Amino acid sequence: MTTPDQGSPDIGHARYTYRLRVSSTARTGLEAEWARCRWVWNECVAMSRKVHALNRDAAEKTTCGPAQLDKMLTEARTAMGWLREGSSVPQQQAIRDFGKSRAKALKDVTVVWSRELSTALSSVRVYQDAVGHWYGSFVVAAPAQPLPETGAVLGVDWGVKETATTTSDAHNLPHPQHGRNTAQRLACYQRMTARRKPAKGQAASRGYRQARKQTAKLHKKVARQRQDTARKWAKRVVRDHDAIAVEDFRPRFLAKTTMARKAADAAIGATKRALIEMARKHGRDIRLVHPAHTTMDCATCGARTKHALPLAERTYTCTACGASSPRDKNSARVMLVRAGLDPAGAEGVRPPGPLVREAA
Ligand SMILES: [Zn+2]
């Protein structure tokens, strides 16, 4: 089975991910490699904490960048034979991943190692997911597959009730209910996990580990369904339009939000990724529009309301020109205007200026 990765590959490249069925010998090898990388990771964490503690009261600040971490790794590999038994590539990768994760304030790492290959494959990554399955993932050169011109353009606005509201009624995407159907089961597993949680210092019970695994499995299922829906929709949108203006939505997972809001965020994230990937694959013009004020501007005359519309207000009525349209439709049209794709080219509309960037 092949599934292009969720990340956005470079233009002209596609990432393929395969589930690996590993023999027990291979598994032992992978687990040993993983243990070495985990050790390096933990050393990075410890070193970074130590430096933070030192810097707290020191006048002269010590740095803990990639150079210091590389030096630490070299010394550790010299001193410890078991660490030297593993390849240095994954261990250096662990350091790089650590730097990246710290920049993004993430806590866990999934990539075990990358290996550069000289052929058409540029790298292979092997990793284990929360369910315990192993995967191999590699990038290959993928020539663009141009589609026939359609003469049509599309504006896309993201939302909670409808994942995508577009300027074409035939291309709206209602919020898929995968989350809701599984939400109850998920809540049940989460309660089970909480009940079985081991006391501090005690080993996790079999029941606890099982409940955690079930939760991870369910999450995975929802993610897969979400991606499937996203790809099918993206394919249709890209087939029917030459140029697409889309809100450059940033997920707000970190904000304190409801379950529904989180599910919507995840659906939008997956859909946006699928759309960008699909548009690039087929050589379509995709433009990301900065999300600021897109719900406050009038798509007809460009006037901006003084206050943000309350969320309950579903109709946008412009006080300047009197135009009235469903709120999300107006926003979808604002995307087109901002991206410079509005076929009507209405006068008085704010210039696209720095609010638009090409999806590079
Ligand atoms: Zn107006």
PDB file of C-alpha atoms in Angstrom, residues 7-202:
ATOM      1  CA  GLY A   7       3.879  16.769   4.717  1.00  0.00           C
ATOM      2  CA  SER A   8       4.270  18.989   1.688  1.00  0.00           C
ATOM      3  CA  PRO A   9       6.999  17.638  -0.561  1.00  0.00           C
ATOM      4  CA  ASP A  10       9.014  19.845  -2.905  1.00  0.00           C
ATOM      5  CA  ILE A  11       7.640  20.611  -6.303  1.00  0.00           C
ATOM      6  CA  GLY A  12       8.178  17.665  -8.562  1.00  0.00           C
ATOM      7  CA  HIS A  13       8.622  15.242  -5.687  1.00  0.00           C
ATOM      8  CA  ALA A  14       6.279  12.851  -4.013  1.00  0.00           C
ATOM      9  CA  ARG A  15       6.719  11.009  -0.751  1.00  0.00           C
ATOM     10  CA  TYR A  16       5.543   7.426  -0.503  1.00  0.00           C
ATOM     11  CA  THR A  17       5.071   5.578   2.728  1.00  0.00           C
ATOM     12  CA  TYR A  18       4.961   1.809   3.063  1.00  0.00           C
ATOM     13  CA  ARG A  19       3.959  -0.245   6.050  1.00  0.00           C
ATOM     14  CA  LEU A  20       6.860  -2.562   6.853  1.00  0.00           C
ATOM     15  CA  ARG A  21       6.376  -6.142   7.977  1.00  0.00           C
ATOM     16  CA  VAL A  22       9.594  -6.771   9.817  1.00  0.00           C
ATOM     17  CA  SER A  23      11.146 -10.071  10.782  1.00  0.00           C
ATOM     18  CA  SER A  24      12.152 -10.539  14.403  1.00  0.00           C
ATOM     19  CA  THR A  25      15.848 -10.084  13.529  1.00  0.00           C
ATOM     20  CA  ALA A  26      15.101  -6.847  11.712  1.00  0.00           C
ATOM     21  CA  ARG A  27      12.891  -5.728  14.558  1.00  0.00           C
ATOM     22  CA  THR A  28      15.652  -6.320  17.082  1.00  0.00           C
ATOM     23  CA  GLY A  29      17.988  -4.289  14.898  1.00  0.00           C
ATOM     24  CA  LEU A  30      15.459  -1.463  14.522  1.00  0.00           C
ATOM     25  CA  GLU A  31      14.739  -1.399  18.215  1.00  0.00           C
ATOM     26  CA  ALA A  32      18.448  -1.234  19.057  1.00  0.00           C
ATOM     27  CA  GLU A  33      18.886   1.608  16.567  1.00  0.00           C
ATOM     28  CA  TRP A  34      15.907   3.344  18.069  1.00  0.00           C
ATOM     29  CA  ALA A  35      17.248   2.919  21.612  1.00  0.00           C
ATOM     30  CA  ARG A  36      20.516   4.571  20.572  1.00  0.00           C
ATOM     31  CA  CYS A  37      18.667   7.486  18.971  1.00  0.00           C
ATOM     32  CA  ARG A  38      16.470   7.851  22.043  1.00  0.00           C
ATOM     33  CA  TRP A  39      19.579   8.000  24.211  1.00  0.00           C
ATOM     34  CA  VAL A  40      20.991  10.783  22.014  1.00  0.00           C
ATOM     35  CA  TRP A  41      17.651  12.594  22.195  1.00  0.00           C
ATOM     36  CA  ASN A  42      17.531  12.371  25.977  1.00  0.00           C
ATOM     37  CA  GLU A  43      21.104  13.650  26.176  1.00  0.00           C
ATOM     38  CA  CYS A  44      20.036  16.661  24.081  1.00  0.00           C
ATOM     39  CA  VAL A  45      17.141  17.308  26.459  1.00  0.00           C
ATOM     40  CA  ALA A  46      19.404  17.002  29.526  1.00  0.00           C
ATOM     41  CA  MET A  47      22.062  19.257  28.037  1.00  0.00           C
ATOM     42  CA  SER A  48      19.530  21.867  27.017  1.00  0.00           C
ATOM     43  CA  ARG A  49      18.019  21.862  30.542  1.00  0.00           C
ATOM     44  CA  LYS A  50      21.451  22.190  32.129  1.00  0.00           C
ATOM     45  CA  VAL A  51      22.314  25.154  29.909  1.00  0.00           C
ATOM     46  CA  HIS A  52      18.981  26.802  30.711  1.00  0.00           C
ATOM     47  CA  ALA A  53      19.620  26.401  34.420  1.00  0.00           C
ATOM     48  CA  LEU A  54      23.141  27.812  34.050  1.00  0.00           C
ATOM     49  CA  ASN A  55      21.928  30.780  32.046  1.00  0.00           C
ATOM     50  CA  ARG A  56      19.288  31.688  34.591  1.00  0.00           C
ATOM     51  CA  ASP A  57      21.752  33.427  36.909  1.00  0.00           C
ATOM     52  CA  ALA A  58      24.847  33.700  34.738  1.00  0.00           C
ATOM     53  CA  ALA A  59      25.886  37.068  33.333  1.00  0.00           C
ATOM     54  CA  GLU A  60      27.552  35.380  30.382  1.00  0.00           C
ATOM     55  CA  LYS A  61      25.140  33.140  28.486  1.00  0.00           C
ATOM     56  CA  THR A  62      26.142  29.682  27.331  1.00  0.00           C
ATOM     57  CA  THR A  63      24.682  28.465  24.043  1.00  0.00           C
ATOM     58  CA  CYS A  64      23.371  24.989  23.315  1.00  0.00           C
ATOM     59  CA  GLY A  65      23.088  24.922  19.538  1.00  0.00           C
ATOM     60  CA  PRO A  66      23.627  22.186  16.931  1.00  0.00           C
ATOM     61  CA  ALA A  67      27.420  22.679  17.110  1.00  0.00           C
ATOM     62  CA  GLN A  68      27.518  21.954  20.868  1.00  0.00           C
ATOM     63  CA  LEU A  69      25.181  18.973  20.444  1.00  0.00           C
ATOM     64  CA  ASP A  70      27.294  17.600  17.576  1.00  0.00           C
ATOM     65  CA  LYS A  71      30.379  17.852  19.773  1.00  0.00           C
ATOM     66  CA  MET A  72      28.542  16.047  22.563  1.00  0.00           C
ATOM     67  CA  LEU A  73      27.636  13.243  20.122  1.00  0.00           C
ATOM     68  CA  THR A  74      31.203  12.890  18.843  1.00  0.00           C
ATOM     69  CA  GLU A  75      32.511  12.613  22.404  1.00  0.00           C
ATOM     70  CA  ALA A  76      29.812  10.137  23.393  1.00  0.00           C
ATOM     71  CA  ARG A  77      30.514   7.945  20.343  1.00  0.00           C
ATOM     72  CA  THR A  78      34.223   7.940  21.178  1.00  0.00           C
ATOM     73  CA  ALA A  79      33.557   7.004  24.788  1.00  0.00           C
ATOM     74  CA  MET A  80      30.818   4.423  24.298  1.00  0.00           C
ATOM     75  CA  GLY A  81      31.208   1.405  22.077  1.00  0.00           C
ATOM     76  CA  TRP A  82      27.533   0.452  22.017  1.00  0.00           C
ATOM     77  CA  LEU A  83      26.644   3.889  20.647  1.00  0.00           C
ATOM     78  CA  ARG A  84      29.352   3.534  17.997  1.00  0.00           C
ATOM     79  CA  GLU A  85      27.793   0.252  16.868  1.00  0.00           C
ATOM     80  CA  GLY A  86      24.966   2.249  15.288  1.00  0.00           C
ATOM     81  CA  SER A  87      25.350   4.411  12.219  1.00  0.00           C
ATOM     82  CA  SER A  88      26.106   8.064  12.948  1.00  0.00           C
ATOM     83  CA  VAL A  89      23.524   9.251  10.397  1.00  0.00           C
ATOM     84  CA  PRO A  90      20.392   8.541  12.464  1.00  0.00           C
ATOM     85  CA  GLN A  91      22.076   9.883  15.575  1.00  0.00           C
ATOM     86  CA  GLN A  92      22.920  13.170  13.859  1.00  0.00           C
ATOM     87  CA  GLN A  93      19.372  13.220  12.515  1.00  0.00           C
ATOM     88  CA  ALA A  94      18.106  12.916  16.093  1.00  0.00           C
ATOM     89  CA  ILE A  95      20.068  16.057  16.963  1.00  0.00           C
ATOM     90  CA  ARG A  96      18.657  17.933  13.991  1.00  0.00           C
ATOM     91  CA  ASP A  97      15.138  16.770  14.856  1.00  0.00           C
ATOM     92  CA  PHE A  98      15.735  17.918  18.415  1.00  0.00           C
ATOM     93  CA  GLY A  99      16.675  21.400  17.201  1.00  0.00           C
ATOM     94  CA  LYS A 100      13.606  21.539  14.984  1.00  0.00           C
ATOM     95  CA  SER A 101      11.248  20.233  17.632  1.00  0.00           C
ATOM     96  CA  ARG A 102      12.525  22.752  20.136  1.00  0.00           C
ATOM     97  CA  ALA A 103      11.902  25.501  17.620  1.00  0.00           C
ATOM     98  CA  LYS A 104       8.344  24.270  17.218  1.00  0.00           C
ATOM     99  CA  ALA A 105       7.895  23.396  20.907  1.00  0.00           C
ATOM    100  CA  LEU A 106       6.943  19.813  20.114  1.00  0.00           C
ATOM    101  CA  LYS A 107       7.600  16.984  22.511  1.00  0.00           C
ATOM    102  CA  ASP A 108       7.994  13.790  20.584  1.00  0.00           C
ATOM    103  CA  VAL A 109       9.951  12.597  17.636  1.00  0.00           C
ATOM    104  CA  THR A 110       8.827   9.904  15.229  1.00  0.00           C
ATOM    105  CA  VAL A 111      11.661   9.778  12.733  1.00  0.00           C
ATOM    106  CA  VAL A 112      14.247   7.185  13.555  1.00  0.00           C
ATOM    107  CA  TRP A 113      16.667   7.844  10.755  1.00  0.00           C
ATOM    108  CA  SER A 114      17.164   9.132   7.277  1.00  0.00           C
ATOM    109  CA  ARG A 115      19.676   7.805   4.871  1.00  0.00           C
ATOM    110  CA  GLU A 116      20.795   9.610   1.745  1.00  0.00           C
ATOM    111  CA  LEU A 117      20.755   7.508  -1.409  1.00  0.00           C
ATOM    112  CA  SER A 118      22.349   8.466  -4.677  1.00  0.00           C
ATOM    113  CA  THR A 119      19.652   7.141  -7.033  1.00  0.00           C
ATOM    114  CA  ALA A 120      16.270   8.656  -7.816  1.00  0.00           C
ATOM    115  CA  LEU A 121      15.360   8.045  -4.198  1.00  0.00           C
ATOM    116  CA  SER A 122      16.686  10.941  -2.173  1.00  0.00           C
ATOM    117  CA  SER A 123      16.086   9.559   1.301  1.00  0.00           C
ATOM    118  CA  VAL A 124      14.426   6.764   3.207  1.00  0.00           C
ATOM    119  CA  ARG A 125      12.899   7.223   6.614  1.00  0.00           C
ATOM    120  CA  VAL A 126      11.963   4.409   8.919  1.00  0.00           C
ATOM    121  CA  TYR A 127       9.692   5.052  11.856  1.00  0.00           C
ATOM    122  CA  GLN A 128       7.260   3.437  14.266  1.00  0.00           C
ATOM    123  CA  ASP A 129       3.831   4.939  14.968  1.00  0.00           C
ATOM    124  CA  ALA A 130       1.845   5.046  18.211  1.00  0.00           C
ATOM    125  CA  VAL A 131       0.112   1.768  17.307  1.00  0.00           C
ATOM    126  CA  GLY A 132       3.491   0.048  17.040  1.00  0.00           C
ATOM    127  CA  HIS A 133       3.608  -0.397  13.254  1.00  0.00           C
ATOM    128  CA  TRP A 134       6.827   0.221  11.350  1.00  0.00           C
ATOM    129  CA  TYR A 135       6.902   2.346   8.219  1.00  0.00           C
ATOM    130  CA  GLY A 136       9.412   3.077   5.502  1.00  0.00           C
ATOM    131  CA  SER A 137       8.968   6.333   3.675  1.00  0.00           C
ATOM    132  CA  PHE A 138      10.865   7.673   0.673  1.00  0.00           C
ATOM    133  CA  VAL A 139      10.828  10.535  -1.779  1.00  0.00           C
ATOM    134  CA  VAL A 140      10.921  10.089  -5.551  1.00  0.00           C
ATOM    135  CA  ALA A 141      11.005  12.570  -8.406  1.00  0.00           C
ATOM    136  CA  ALA A 142       7.467  12.945  -9.763  1.00  0.00           C
ATOM    137  CA  PRO A 143       6.967  14.829 -13.026  1.00  0.00           C
ATOM    138  CA  ALA A 144       3.977  17.216 -13.075  1.00  0.00           C
ATOM    139  CA  GLN A 145       0.859  15.823 -14.714  1.00  0.00           C
ATOM    140  CA  PRO A 146      -0.798  18.806 -16.403  1.00  0.00           C
ATOM    141  CA  LEU A 147      -4.588  18.816 -16.805  1.00  0.00           C
ATOM    142  CA  PRO A 148      -6.620  20.462 -19.573  1.00  0.00           C
ATOM    143  CA  GLU A 149      -7.371  24.167 -19.047  1.00  0.00           C
ATOM    144  CA  THR A 150     -10.868  24.954 -17.811  1.00  0.00           C
ATOM    145  CA  GLY A 151     -10.959  28.771 -17.782  1.00  0.00           C
ATOM    146  CA  ALA A 152     -12.416  28.611 -14.256  1.00  0.00           C
ATOM    147  CA  VAL A 153     -11.059  29.975 -10.955  1.00  0.00           C
ATOM    148  CA  LEU A 154     -12.102  29.172  -7.390  1.00  0.00           C
ATOM    149  CA  GLY A 155     -11.987  30.940  -4.009  1.00  0.00           C
ATOM    150  CA  VAL A 156     -11.911  28.762  -0.866  1.00  0.00           C
ATOM    151  CA  ASP A 157     -12.820  29.745   2.705  1.00  0.00           C
ATOM    152  CA  TRP A 158     -12.337  27.310   5.618  1.00  0.00           C
ATOM    153  CA  GLY A 159     -14.842  26.849   8.423  1.00  0.00           C
ATOM    154  CA  VAL A 160     -16.255  24.647  11.150  1.00  0.00           C
ATOM    155  CA  LYS A 161     -19.663  23.564   9.804  1.00  0.00           C
ATOM    156  CA  GLU A 162     -18.439  23.342   6.258  1.00  0.00           C
ATOM    157  CA  THR A 163     -14.788  22.467   5.982  1.00  0.00           C
ATOM    158  CA  ALA A 164     -14.672  24.447   2.744  1.00  0.00           C
ATOM    159  CA  THR A 165     -17.081  27.021   1.390  1.00  0.00           C
ATOM    160  CA  THR A 166     -16.163  27.960  -2.164  1.00  0.00           C
ATOM    161  CA  THR A 167     -17.265  30.418  -4.821  1.00  0.00           C
ATOM    162  CA  SER A 168     -18.761  27.428  -6.694  1.00  0.00           C
ATOM    163  CA  ASP A 169     -21.799  25.811  -5.055  1.00  0.00           C
ATOM    164  CA  ALA A 170     -20.825  22.464  -6.544  1.00  0.00           C
ATOM    165  CA  HIS A 171     -17.465  22.443  -4.763  1.00  0.00           C
ATOM    166  CA  ASN A 172     -18.337  23.102  -1.118  1.00  0.00           C
ATOM    167  CA  LEU A 173     -17.105  20.463   1.314  1.00  0.00           C
ATOM    168  CA  PRO A 174     -19.335  19.769   4.331  1.00  0.00           C
ATOM    169  CA  HIS A 175     -17.525  18.880   7.545  1.00  0.00           C
ATOM    170  CA  PRO A 176     -17.085  15.108   7.522  1.00  0.00           C
ATOM    171  CA  GLN A 177     -18.610  13.326  10.476  1.00  0.00           C
ATOM    172  CA  HIS A 178     -15.765  10.839  11.043  1.00  0.00           C
ATOM    173  CA  GLY A 179     -14.881  12.633  14.228  1.00  0.00           C
ATOM    174  CA  ARG A 180     -18.416  12.567  15.576  1.00  0.00           C
ATOM    175  CA  ASN A 181     -19.042   8.887  14.857  1.00  0.00           C
ATOM    176  CA  THR A 182     -15.912   7.911  16.702  1.00  0.00           C
ATOM    177  CA  ALA A 183     -15.971  10.697  19.286  1.00  0.00           C
ATOM    178  CA  GLN A 184     -18.054   8.663  21.726  1.00  0.00           C
ATOM    179  CA  ARG A 185     -15.840   5.611  21.408  1.00  0.00           C
ATOM    180  CA  LEU A 186     -12.800   7.803  21.777  1.00  0.00           C
ATOM    181  CA  ALA A 187     -14.181   9.434  24.930  1.00  0.00           C
ATOM    182  CA  CYS A 188     -14.864   5.942  26.285  1.00  0.00           C
ATOM    183  CA  TYR A 189     -11.250   4.842  25.666  1.00  0.00           C
ATOM    184  CA  GLN A 190      -9.954   8.046  27.139  1.00  0.00           C
ATOM    185  CA  ARG A 191     -11.957   7.495  30.338  1.00  0.00           C
ATOM    186  CA  MET A 192     -10.702   3.911  30.414  1.00  0.00           C
ATOM    187  CA  THR A 193      -7.120   5.118  30.025  1.00  0.00           C
ATOM    188  CA  ALA A 194      -7.586   7.639  32.839  1.00  0.00           C
ATOM    189  CA  ARG A 195      -9.076   4.986  35.148  1.00  0.00           C
ATOM    190  CA  ARG A 196      -6.238   2.567  34.486  1.00  0.00           C
ATOM    191  CA  LYS A 197      -3.473   5.136  34.671  1.00  0.00           C
ATOM    192  CA  PRO A 198      -0.715   3.802  36.923  1.00  0.00           C
ATOM    193  CA  ALA A 199       0.129   5.676  40.113  1.00  0.00           C
ATOM    194  CA  LYS A 200       3.411   7.559  40.029  1.00  0.00           C
ATOM    195  CA  GLY A 201       6.351   5.197  40.150  1.00  0.00           C
ATOM    196  CA  GLN A 202       4.237   2.121  39.357  1.00  0.00           C
TER     197      GLN A 202
END
